[in-house]
Amino acid sequence: MERFSRSSDEDLEGVIATFDQALARDPHNSRAWLDRGLARQRKGDLNGALDDLNRAIRLAPDAPAGYRARARLERQRGDTGRAAADERRATELDAER
């Protein structure tokens, strides 16, 4: 999320459009789903962000970054139970590395 923290809404639209193009070329690119989810979250599209982060996790279930990003989003949405579960999963995955 830090990558997009200084972006304006207009810049975020461009960032999202770039990820749209990347995902049209390679819909199995988990990192692009993750990054587009982060950009959508920054823009305030929390439902779209959650969809993207869920897809990133389905494509790369062993990558802790997806769970951490989704935990931040879930906390922002007020779902502390799910956020805690995702944080635990990310920690477990880190320990396995």
Tab-separated table of N, CA and C in Angstrom:
chain	number	residue	atom	x	y	z
A	1	MET	N	0.820	-1.179	0.000
A	1	MET	CA	0.000	0.000	0.000
A	1	MET	C	0.866	1.246	0.000
A	2	GLU	N	2.035	1.168	0.559
A	2	GLU	CA	2.912	2.324	0.636
A	2	GLU	C	3.234	2.877	-0.749
A	3	ARG	N	3.285	1.991	-1.747
A	3	ARG	CA	3.616	2.432	-3.102
A	3	ARG	C	2.636	3.460	-3.619
A	4	PHE	N	1.397	3.400	-3.151
A	4	PHE	CA	0.353	4.253	-3.685
A	4	PHE	C	-0.057	5.357	-2.724
A	5	SER	N	0.634	5.496	-1.611
A	5	SER	CA	0.185	6.412	-0.565
A	5	SER	C	0.224	7.872	-0.998
A	6	ARG	N	1.080	8.227	-1.931
A	6	ARG	CA	1.172	9.622	-2.362
A	6	ARG	C	0.439	9.891	-3.664
A	7	SER	N	-0.238	8.889	-4.201
A	7	SER	CA	-0.912	9.043	-5.483
A	7	SER	C	-2.230	9.773	-5.328
A	8	SER	N	-2.532	10.638	-6.288
A	8	SER	CA	-3.833	11.290	-6.317
A	8	SER	C	-4.844	10.314	-6.896
A	9	ASP	N	-6.121	10.654	-6.799
A	9	ASP	CA	-7.151	9.787	-7.368
A	9	ASP	C	-6.928	9.580	-8.857
A	10	GLU	N	-6.530	10.641	-9.558
A	10	GLU	CA	-6.275	10.519	-10.992
A	10	GLU	C	-5.112	9.571	-11.254
A	11	ASP	N	-4.055	9.705	-10.483
A	11	ASP	CA	-2.921	8.800	-10.615
A	11	ASP	C	-3.340	7.364	-10.337
A	12	LEU	N	-4.179	7.181	-9.325
A	12	LEU	CA	-4.627	5.831	-8.981
A	12	LEU	C	-5.448	5.218	-10.113
A	13	GLU	N	-6.243	6.035	-10.789
A	13	GLU	CA	-6.994	5.521	-11.937
A	13	GLU	C	-6.026	4.993	-12.992
A	14	GLY	N	-4.931	5.713	-13.228
A	14	GLY	CA	-3.927	5.265	-14.186
A	14	GLY	C	-3.236	3.996	-13.733
A	15	VAL	N	-2.933	3.919	-12.446
A	15	VAL	CA	-2.303	2.720	-11.884
A	15	VAL	C	-3.233	1.524	-12.060
A	16	ILE	N	-4.491	1.715	-11.724
A	16	ILE	CA	-5.474	0.640	-11.841
A	16	ILE	C	-5.622	0.219	-13.302
A	17	ALA	N	-5.659	1.187	-14.208
A	17	ALA	CA	-5.773	0.874	-15.636
A	17	ALA	C	-4.569	0.068	-16.118
A	18	THR	N	-3.392	0.396	-15.621
A	18	THR	CA	-2.192	-0.366	-15.987
A	18	THR	C	-2.302	-1.807	-15.516
A	19	PHE	N	-2.793	-2.005	-14.289
A	19	PHE	CA	-2.982	-3.370	-13.797
A	19	PHE	C	-4.089	-4.093	-14.563
A	20	ASP	N	-5.133	-3.358	-14.966
A	20	ASP	CA	-6.183	-3.967	-15.792
A	20	ASP	C	-5.574	-4.558	-17.062
A	21	GLN	N	-4.695	-3.793	-17.694
A	21	GLN	CA	-4.050	-4.258	-18.926
A	21	GLN	C	-3.160	-5.470	-18.658
A	22	ALA	N	-2.392	-5.408	-17.580
A	22	ALA	CA	-1.516	-6.532	-17.239
A	22	ALA	C	-2.334	-7.792	-16.971
A	23	LEU	N	-3.456	-7.637	-16.298
A	23	LEU	CA	-4.284	-8.795	-15.969
A	23	LEU	C	-5.030	-9.329	-17.184
A	24	ALA	N	-5.309	-8.467	-18.143
A	24	ALA	CA	-5.919	-8.939	-19.388
A	24	ALA	C	-4.931	-9.839	-20.144
A	25	ARG	N	-3.651	-9.498	-20.048
A	25	ARG	CA	-2.613	-10.310	-20.702
A	25	ARG	C	-2.308	-11.575	-19.919
A	26	ASP	N	-2.329	-11.478	-18.593
A	26	ASP	CA	-1.963	-12.624	-17.752
A	26	ASP	C	-2.847	-12.650	-16.504
A	27	PRO	N	-4.024	-13.270	-16.607
A	27	PRO	CA	-4.938	-13.289	-15.465
A	27	PRO	C	-4.463	-14.155	-14.299
A	28	HIS	N	-3.329	-14.822	-14.462
A	28	HIS	CA	-2.785	-15.660	-13.391
A	28	HIS	C	-1.646	-14.969	-12.645
A	29	ASN	N	-1.476	-13.685	-12.867
A	29	ASN	CA	-0.410	-12.906	-12.240
A	29	ASN	C	-0.870	-12.462	-10.847
A	30	SER	N	-0.519	-13.242	-9.854
A	30	SER	CA	-0.996	-12.957	-8.491
A	30	SER	C	-0.504	-11.603	-7.991
A	31	ARG	N	0.713	-11.216	-8.366
A	31	ARG	CA	1.243	-9.925	-7.900
A	31	ARG	C	0.445	-8.754	-8.469
A	32	ALA	N	0.007	-8.877	-9.721
A	32	ALA	CA	-0.803	-7.807	-10.310
A	32	ALA	C	-2.163	-7.702	-9.616
A	33	TRP	N	-2.758	-8.846	-9.263
A	33	TRP	CA	-4.019	-8.816	-8.505
A	33	TRP	C	-3.797	-8.151	-7.149
A	34	LEU	N	-2.704	-8.507	-6.496
A	34	LEU	CA	-2.388	-7.918	-5.200
A	34	LEU	C	-2.214	-6.406	-5.325
A	35	ASP	N	-1.401	-5.983	-6.271
A	35	ASP	CA	-1.123	-4.554	-6.411
A	35	ASP	C	-2.353	-3.764	-6.843
A	36	ARG	N	-3.179	-4.347	-7.729
A	36	ARG	CA	-4.401	-3.634	-8.095
A	36	ARG	C	-5.326	-3.539	-6.889
A	37	GLY	N	-5.366	-4.585	-6.076
A	37	GLY	CA	-6.168	-4.525	-4.855
A	37	GLY	C	-5.707	-3.419	-3.918
A	38	LEU	N	-4.406	-3.265	-3.781
A	38	LEU	CA	-3.870	-2.196	-2.940
A	38	LEU	C	-4.238	-0.823	-3.491
A	39	ALA	N	-4.165	-0.674	-4.803
A	39	ALA	CA	-4.532	0.608	-5.424
A	39	ALA	C	-6.025	0.883	-5.236
A	40	ARG	N	-6.839	-0.137	-5.394
A	40	ARG	CA	-8.282	0.049	-5.187
A	40	ARG	C	-8.587	0.407	-3.731
A	41	GLN	N	-7.884	-0.213	-2.821
A	41	GLN	CA	-8.078	0.103	-1.409
A	41	GLN	C	-7.743	1.563	-1.159
A	42	ARG	N	-6.626	2.013	-1.696
A	42	ARG	CA	-6.196	3.410	-1.523
A	42	ARG	C	-7.231	4.366	-2.099
A	43	LYS	N	-7.858	3.965	-3.198
A	43	LYS	CA	-8.855	4.809	-3.853
A	43	LYS	C	-10.184	4.784	-3.105
A	44	GLY	N	-10.365	3.813	-2.230
A	44	GLY	CA	-11.604	3.726	-1.464
A	44	GLY	C	-12.577	2.673	-1.969
A	45	ASP	N	-12.187	1.919	-2.981
A	45	ASP	CA	-13.018	0.843	-3.519
A	45	ASP	C	-12.712	-0.431	-2.727
A	46	LEU	N	-13.277	-0.509	-1.525
A	46	LEU	CA	-12.943	-1.613	-0.627
A	46	LEU	C	-13.484	-2.950	-1.114
A	47	ASN	N	-14.655	-2.957	-1.748
A	47	ASN	CA	-15.192	-4.216	-2.271
A	47	ASN	C	-14.340	-4.725	-3.429
A	48	GLY	N	-13.966	-3.832	-4.343
A	48	GLY	CA	-13.103	-4.229	-5.449
A	48	GLY	C	-11.746	-4.686	-4.952
A	49	ALA	N	-11.237	-3.996	-3.936
A	49	ALA	CA	-9.949	-4.370	-3.348
A	49	ALA	C	-10.021	-5.765	-2.756
A	50	LEU	N	-11.097	-6.052	-2.042
A	50	LEU	CA	-11.243	-7.374	-1.432
A	50	LEU	C	-11.316	-8.461	-2.507
A	51	ASP	N	-12.057	-8.199	-3.570
A	51	ASP	CA	-12.123	-9.171	-4.667
A	51	ASP	C	-10.728	-9.453	-5.222
A	52	ASP	N	-9.957	-8.393	-5.454
A	52	ASP	CA	-8.613	-8.559	-6.021
A	52	ASP	C	-7.685	-9.299	-5.061
A	53	LEU	N	-7.745	-8.957	-3.789
A	53	LEU	CA	-6.871	-9.616	-2.815
A	53	LEU	C	-7.248	-11.088	-2.650
A	54	ASN	N	-8.543	-11.374	-2.691
A	54	ASN	CA	-8.967	-12.774	-2.633
A	54	ASN	C	-8.414	-13.552	-3.824
A	55	ARG	N	-8.457	-12.939	-5.001
A	55	ARG	CA	-7.931	-13.606	-6.206
A	55	ARG	C	-6.431	-13.818	-6.073
A	56	ALA	N	-5.717	-12.812	-5.574
A	56	ALA	CA	-4.267	-12.946	-5.394
A	56	ALA	C	-3.944	-14.115	-4.468
A	57	ILE	N	-4.711	-14.254	-3.404
A	57	ILE	CA	-4.479	-15.335	-2.448
A	57	ILE	C	-4.825	-16.690	-3.064
A	58	ARG	N	-5.889	-16.760	-3.840
A	58	ARG	CA	-6.224	-18.036	-4.511
A	58	ARG	C	-5.108	-18.461	-5.455
A	59	LEU	N	-4.495	-17.496	-6.134
A	59	LEU	CA	-3.434	-17.809	-7.090
A	59	LEU	C	-2.098	-18.111	-6.417
A	60	ALA	N	-1.871	-17.509	-5.254
A	60	ALA	CA	-0.598	-17.703	-4.541
A	60	ALA	C	-0.886	-17.917	-3.057
A	61	PRO	N	-1.457	-19.072	-2.710
A	61	PRO	CA	-1.866	-19.290	-1.322
A	61	PRO	C	-0.708	-19.414	-0.332
A	62	ASP	N	0.505	-19.556	-0.824
A	62	ASP	CA	1.663	-19.665	0.065
A	62	ASP	C	2.436	-18.363	0.201
A	63	ALA	N	1.897	-17.270	-0.325
A	63	ALA	CA	2.565	-15.970	-0.259
A	63	ALA	C	1.970	-15.138	0.882
A	64	PRO	N	2.766	-14.811	1.887
A	64	PRO	CA	2.237	-14.070	3.031
A	64	PRO	C	1.767	-12.655	2.696
A	65	ALA	N	2.293	-12.050	1.649
A	65	ALA	CA	1.935	-10.657	1.320
A	65	ALA	C	0.436	-10.497	1.081
A	66	GLY	N	-0.178	-11.461	0.434
A	66	GLY	CA	-1.617	-11.378	0.173
A	66	GLY	C	-2.432	-11.378	1.449
A	67	TYR	N	-2.050	-12.240	2.370
A	67	TYR	CA	-2.774	-12.310	3.645
A	67	TYR	C	-2.575	-11.035	4.465
A	68	ARG	N	-1.374	-10.492	4.432
A	68	ARG	CA	-1.128	-9.244	5.179
A	68	ARG	C	-1.939	-8.088	4.606
A	69	ALA	N	-1.959	-8.006	3.277
A	69	ALA	CA	-2.724	-6.933	2.636
A	69	ALA	C	-4.214	-7.085	2.939
A	70	ARG	N	-4.710	-8.319	2.866
A	70	ARG	CA	-6.128	-8.532	3.152
A	70	ARG	C	-6.434	-8.261	4.619
A	71	ALA	N	-5.506	-8.570	5.508
A	71	ALA	CA	-5.718	-8.270	6.933
A	71	ALA	C	-5.879	-6.767	7.153
A	72	ARG	N	-5.038	-5.965	6.495
A	72	ARG	CA	-5.169	-4.500	6.629
A	72	ARG	C	-6.525	-4.025	6.114
A	73	LEU	N	-6.947	-4.585	4.988
A	73	LEU	CA	-8.237	-4.209	4.418
A	73	LEU	C	-9.384	-4.632	5.336
A	74	GLU	N	-9.319	-5.848	5.847
A	74	GLU	CA	-10.376	-6.324	6.738
A	74	GLU	C	-10.447	-5.472	8.000
A	75	ARG	N	-9.301	-5.078	8.514
A	75	ARG	CA	-9.298	-4.201	9.681
A	75	ARG	C	-9.958	-2.865	9.324
A	76	GLN	N	-9.638	-2.337	8.152
A	76	GLN	CA	-10.238	-1.081	7.700
A	76	GLN	C	-11.763	-1.224	7.576
A	77	ARG	N	-12.218	-2.392	7.175
A	77	ARG	CA	-13.648	-2.656	7.027
A	77	ARG	C	-14.319	-2.987	8.361
A	78	GLY	N	-13.527	-3.119	9.430
A	78	GLY	CA	-14.067	-3.389	10.754
A	78	GLY	C	-14.186	-4.865	11.096
A	79	ASP	N	-13.637	-5.728	10.265
A	79	ASP	CA	-13.716	-7.165	10.503
A	79	ASP	C	-12.423	-7.643	11.171
A	80	THR	N	-12.323	-7.381	12.467
A	80	THR	CA	-11.080	-7.672	13.185
A	80	THR	C	-10.815	-9.170	13.320
A	81	GLY	N	-11.867	-9.979	13.368
A	81	GLY	CA	-11.679	-11.427	13.469
A	81	GLY	C	-11.000	-11.995	12.228
A	82	ARG	N	-11.484	-11.608	11.065
A	82	ARG	CA	-10.863	-12.075	9.827
A	82	ARG	C	-9.472	-11.488	9.659
A	83	ALA	N	-9.316	-10.245	10.077
A	83	ALA	CA	-7.994	-9.614	9.989
A	83	ALA	C	-6.985	-10.395	10.826
A	84	ALA	N	-7.378	-10.764	12.028
A	84	ALA	CA	-6.479	-11.515	12.904
A	84	ALA	C	-6.145	-12.878	12.306
A	85	ALA	N	-7.127	-13.541	11.704
A	85	ALA	CA	-6.879	-14.849	11.093
A	85	ALA	C	-5.895	-14.722	9.934
A	86	ASP	N	-6.042	-13.679	9.121
A	86	ASP	CA	-5.114	-13.484	8.008
A	86	ASP	C	-3.715	-13.130	8.502
A	87	GLU	N	-3.630	-12.344	9.559
A	87	GLU	CA	-2.314	-12.022	10.121
A	87	GLU	C	-1.630	-13.281	10.651
A	88	ARG	N	-2.396	-14.150	11.302
A	88	ARG	CA	-1.837	-15.419	11.789
A	88	ARG	C	-1.332	-16.269	10.630
A	89	ARG	N	-2.113	-16.335	9.556
A	89	ARG	CA	-1.705	-17.142	8.404
A	89	ARG	C	-0.440	-16.579	7.775
A	90	ALA	N	-0.338	-15.278	7.665
A	90	ALA	CA	0.869	-14.671	7.106
A	90	ALA	C	2.078	-14.987	7.973
A	91	THR	N	1.908	-14.947	9.273
A	91	THR	CA	3.009	-15.270	10.200
A	91	THR	C	3.418	-16.734	10.053
A	92	GLU	N	2.437	-17.627	9.928
A	92	GLU	CA	2.742	-19.053	9.716
A	92	GLU	C	3.544	-19.246	8.429
A	93	LEU	N	3.135	-18.588	7.380
A	93	LEU	CA	3.843	-18.726	6.097
A	93	LEU	C	5.261	-18.172	6.182
A	94	ASP	N	5.404	-17.068	6.894
A	94	ASP	CA	6.764	-16.517	7.088
A	94	ASP	C	7.645	-17.524	7.815
A	95	ALA	N	7.087	-18.205	8.811
A	95	ALA	CA	7.865	-19.173	9.598
A	95	ALA	C	8.278	-20.380	8.761
A	96	GLU	N	7.491	-20.704	7.754
A	96	GLU	CA	7.797	-21.850	6.890
A	96	GLU	C	8.907	-21.555	5.897
A	97	ARG	N	9.225	-20.304	5.704
A	97	ARG	CA	10.235	-19.926	4.700
A	97	ARG	C	11.626	-20.086	5.214
